[in-house]
JSON list of C-alpha atoms in Angstrom, two decimals:
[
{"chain": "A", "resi": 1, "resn": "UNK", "atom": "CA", "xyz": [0.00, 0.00, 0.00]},
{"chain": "A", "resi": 2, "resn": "UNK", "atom": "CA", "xyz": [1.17, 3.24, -0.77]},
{"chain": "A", "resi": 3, "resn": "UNK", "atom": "CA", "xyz": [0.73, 6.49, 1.31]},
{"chain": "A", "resi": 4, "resn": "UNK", "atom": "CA", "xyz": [-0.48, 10.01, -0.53]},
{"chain": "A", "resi": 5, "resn": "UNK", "atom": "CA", "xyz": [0.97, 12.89, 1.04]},
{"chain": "A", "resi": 6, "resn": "UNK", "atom": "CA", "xyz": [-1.77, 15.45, 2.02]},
{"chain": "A", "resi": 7, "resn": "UNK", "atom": "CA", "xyz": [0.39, 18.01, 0.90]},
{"chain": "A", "resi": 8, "resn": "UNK", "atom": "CA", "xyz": [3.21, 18.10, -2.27]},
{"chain": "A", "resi": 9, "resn": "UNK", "atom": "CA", "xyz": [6.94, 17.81, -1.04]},
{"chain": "A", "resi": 10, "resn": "UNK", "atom": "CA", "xyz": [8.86, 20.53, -1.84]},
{"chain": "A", "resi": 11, "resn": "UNK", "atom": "CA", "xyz": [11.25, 17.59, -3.86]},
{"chain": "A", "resi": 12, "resn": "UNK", "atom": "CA", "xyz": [8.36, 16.83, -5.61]},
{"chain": "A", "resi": 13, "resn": "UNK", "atom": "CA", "xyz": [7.24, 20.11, -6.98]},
{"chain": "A", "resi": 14, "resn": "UNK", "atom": "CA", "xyz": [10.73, 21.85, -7.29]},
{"chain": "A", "resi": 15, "resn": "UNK", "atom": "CA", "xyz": [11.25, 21.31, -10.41]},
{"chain": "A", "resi": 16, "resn": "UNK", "atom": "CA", "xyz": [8.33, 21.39, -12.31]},
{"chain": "A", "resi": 17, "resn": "UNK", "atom": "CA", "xyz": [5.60, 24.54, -13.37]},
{"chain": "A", "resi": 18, "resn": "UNK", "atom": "CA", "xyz": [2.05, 23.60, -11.87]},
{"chain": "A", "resi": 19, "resn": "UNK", "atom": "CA", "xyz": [-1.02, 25.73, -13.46]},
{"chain": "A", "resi": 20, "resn": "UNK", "atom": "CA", "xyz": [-4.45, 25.14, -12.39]},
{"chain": "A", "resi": 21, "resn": "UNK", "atom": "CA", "xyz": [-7.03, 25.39, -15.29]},
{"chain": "A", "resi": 22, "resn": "UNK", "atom": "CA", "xyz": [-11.10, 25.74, -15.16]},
{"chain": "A", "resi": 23, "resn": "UNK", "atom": "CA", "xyz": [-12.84, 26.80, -18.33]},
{"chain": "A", "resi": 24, "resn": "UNK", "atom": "CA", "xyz": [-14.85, 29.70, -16.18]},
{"chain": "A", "resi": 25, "resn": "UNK", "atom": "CA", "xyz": [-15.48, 30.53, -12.53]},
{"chain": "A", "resi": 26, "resn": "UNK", "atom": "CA", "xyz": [-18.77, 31.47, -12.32]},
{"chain": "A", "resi": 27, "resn": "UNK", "atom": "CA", "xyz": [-20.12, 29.45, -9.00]},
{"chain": "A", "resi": 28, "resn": "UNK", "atom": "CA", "xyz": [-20.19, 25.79, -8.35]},
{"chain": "A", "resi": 29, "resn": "UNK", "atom": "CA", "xyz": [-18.24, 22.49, -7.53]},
{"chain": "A", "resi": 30, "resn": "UNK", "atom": "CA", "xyz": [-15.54, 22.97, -10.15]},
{"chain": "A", "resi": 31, "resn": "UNK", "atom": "CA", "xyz": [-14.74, 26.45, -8.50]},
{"chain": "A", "resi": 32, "resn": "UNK", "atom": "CA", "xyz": [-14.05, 24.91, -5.01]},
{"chain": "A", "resi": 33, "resn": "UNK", "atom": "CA", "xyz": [-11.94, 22.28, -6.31]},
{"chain": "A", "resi": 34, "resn": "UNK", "atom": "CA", "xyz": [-9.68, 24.80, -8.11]},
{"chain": "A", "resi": 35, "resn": "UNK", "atom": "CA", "xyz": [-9.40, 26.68, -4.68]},
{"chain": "A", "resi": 36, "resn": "UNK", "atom": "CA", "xyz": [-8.51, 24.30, -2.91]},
{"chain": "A", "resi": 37, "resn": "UNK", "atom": "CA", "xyz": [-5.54, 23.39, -5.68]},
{"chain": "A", "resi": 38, "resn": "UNK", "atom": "CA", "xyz": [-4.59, 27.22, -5.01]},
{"chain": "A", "resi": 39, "resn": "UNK", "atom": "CA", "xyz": [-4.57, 26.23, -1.16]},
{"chain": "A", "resi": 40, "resn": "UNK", "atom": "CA", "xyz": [-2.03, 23.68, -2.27]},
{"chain": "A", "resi": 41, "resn": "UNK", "atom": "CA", "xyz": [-0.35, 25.51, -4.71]},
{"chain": "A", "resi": 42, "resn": "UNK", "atom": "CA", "xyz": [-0.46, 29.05, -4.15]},
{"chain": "A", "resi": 43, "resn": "UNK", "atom": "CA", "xyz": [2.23, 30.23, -6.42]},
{"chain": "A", "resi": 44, "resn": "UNK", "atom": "CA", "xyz": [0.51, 28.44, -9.66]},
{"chain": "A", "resi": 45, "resn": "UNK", "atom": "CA", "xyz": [-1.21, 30.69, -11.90]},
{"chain": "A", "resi": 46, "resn": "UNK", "atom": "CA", "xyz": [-4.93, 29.78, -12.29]},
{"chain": "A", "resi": 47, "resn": "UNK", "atom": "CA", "xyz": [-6.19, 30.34, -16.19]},
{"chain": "A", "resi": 48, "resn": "UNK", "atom": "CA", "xyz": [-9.93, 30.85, -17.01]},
{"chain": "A", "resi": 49, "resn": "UNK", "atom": "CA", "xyz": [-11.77, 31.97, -19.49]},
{"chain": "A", "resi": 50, "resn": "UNK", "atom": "CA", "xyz": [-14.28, 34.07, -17.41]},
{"chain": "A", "resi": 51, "resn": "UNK", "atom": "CA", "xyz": [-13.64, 35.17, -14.00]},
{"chain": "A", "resi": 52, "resn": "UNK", "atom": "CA", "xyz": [-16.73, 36.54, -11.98]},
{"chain": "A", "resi": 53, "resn": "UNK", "atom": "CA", "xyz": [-15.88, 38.83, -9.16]},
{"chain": "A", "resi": 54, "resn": "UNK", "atom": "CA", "xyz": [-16.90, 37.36, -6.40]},
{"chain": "A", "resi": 55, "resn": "UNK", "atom": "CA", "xyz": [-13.98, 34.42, -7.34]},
{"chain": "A", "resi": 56, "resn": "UNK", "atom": "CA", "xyz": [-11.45, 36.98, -7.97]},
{"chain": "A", "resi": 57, "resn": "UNK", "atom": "CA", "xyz": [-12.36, 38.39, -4.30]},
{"chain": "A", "resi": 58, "resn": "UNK", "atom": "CA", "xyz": [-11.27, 34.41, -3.08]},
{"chain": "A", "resi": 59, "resn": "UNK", "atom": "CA", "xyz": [-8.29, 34.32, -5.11]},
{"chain": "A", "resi": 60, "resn": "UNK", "atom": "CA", "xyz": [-5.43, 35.97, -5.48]},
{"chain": "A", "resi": 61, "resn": "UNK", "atom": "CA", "xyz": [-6.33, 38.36, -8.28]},
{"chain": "A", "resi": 62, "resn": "UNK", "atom": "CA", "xyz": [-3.02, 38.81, -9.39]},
{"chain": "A", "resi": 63, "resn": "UNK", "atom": "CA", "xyz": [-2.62, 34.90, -9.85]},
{"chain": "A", "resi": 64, "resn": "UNK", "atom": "CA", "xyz": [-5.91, 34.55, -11.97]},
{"chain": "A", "resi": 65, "resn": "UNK", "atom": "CA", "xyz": [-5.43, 35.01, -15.93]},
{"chain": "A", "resi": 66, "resn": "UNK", "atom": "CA", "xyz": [-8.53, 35.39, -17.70]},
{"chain": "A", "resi": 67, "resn": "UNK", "atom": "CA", "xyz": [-9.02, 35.43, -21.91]},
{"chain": "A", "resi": 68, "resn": "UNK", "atom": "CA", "xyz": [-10.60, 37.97, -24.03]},
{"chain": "A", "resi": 69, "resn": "UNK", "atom": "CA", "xyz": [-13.98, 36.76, -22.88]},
{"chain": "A", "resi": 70, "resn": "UNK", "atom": "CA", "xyz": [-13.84, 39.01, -19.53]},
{"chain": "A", "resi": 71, "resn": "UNK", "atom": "CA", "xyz": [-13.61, 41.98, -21.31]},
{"chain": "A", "resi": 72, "resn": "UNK", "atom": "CA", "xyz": [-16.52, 41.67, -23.71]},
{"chain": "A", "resi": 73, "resn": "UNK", "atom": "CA", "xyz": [-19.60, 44.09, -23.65]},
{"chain": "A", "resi": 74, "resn": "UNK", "atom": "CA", "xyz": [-22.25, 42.88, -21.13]},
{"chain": "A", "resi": 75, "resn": "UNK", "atom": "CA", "xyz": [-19.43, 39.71, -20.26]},
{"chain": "A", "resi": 76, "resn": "UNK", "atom": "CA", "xyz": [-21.10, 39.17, -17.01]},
{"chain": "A", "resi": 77, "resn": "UNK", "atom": "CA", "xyz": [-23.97, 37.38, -18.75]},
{"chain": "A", "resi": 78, "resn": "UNK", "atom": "CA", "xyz": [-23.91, 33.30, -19.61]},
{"chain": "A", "resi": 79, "resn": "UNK", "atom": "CA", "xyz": [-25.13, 33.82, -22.89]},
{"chain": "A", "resi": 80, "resn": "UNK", "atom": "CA", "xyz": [-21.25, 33.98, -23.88]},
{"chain": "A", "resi": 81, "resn": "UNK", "atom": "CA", "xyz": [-20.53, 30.74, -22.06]},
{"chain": "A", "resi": 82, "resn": "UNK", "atom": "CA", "xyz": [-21.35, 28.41, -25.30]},
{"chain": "A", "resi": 83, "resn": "UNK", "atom": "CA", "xyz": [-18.29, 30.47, -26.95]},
{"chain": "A", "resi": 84, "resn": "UNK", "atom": "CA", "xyz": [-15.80, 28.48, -24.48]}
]
């Protein structure tokens, strides 16, 4: 049987990049999960297509990339989401 650390070693991650990637962060399950990846990894950038503010406020803002999407007219509306 093999034990899973809780948390990466430092050996383990040292050498490699680690991004965490959700296709938007509007509200739900997905959006916890990639929190919680941020609790583990808090230097790893987090890409998204859309960004809503109230997940920006639980993030590091500086850490979240977002595409062209966030800065469309009226982006704050799903109707965009089926562009993803």
């Amino acid at each position: 049987m093999v034990a899973v650390p809780s948390k990466p070693t430092k050996a383990a991650s040292a050498d490699k990049k680690i991004a965490i990637v959700c296709d938007w962060m509007i509200g739900g399950g997905a959006e916890r999960v990639v929190y919680e990846l941020h609790l583990l990894y808090p230097e790893a950038p987090i890409y998204t297509a859309y960004c809503s503010p109230e997940w920006k406020k639980e993030l590091e803002p500086s850490r979240v990339i977002t595409s062209y999407m966030q800065y469309w007219p009226f982006s704050k509306l799903r109707k965009y989401i089926p562009f993803l």
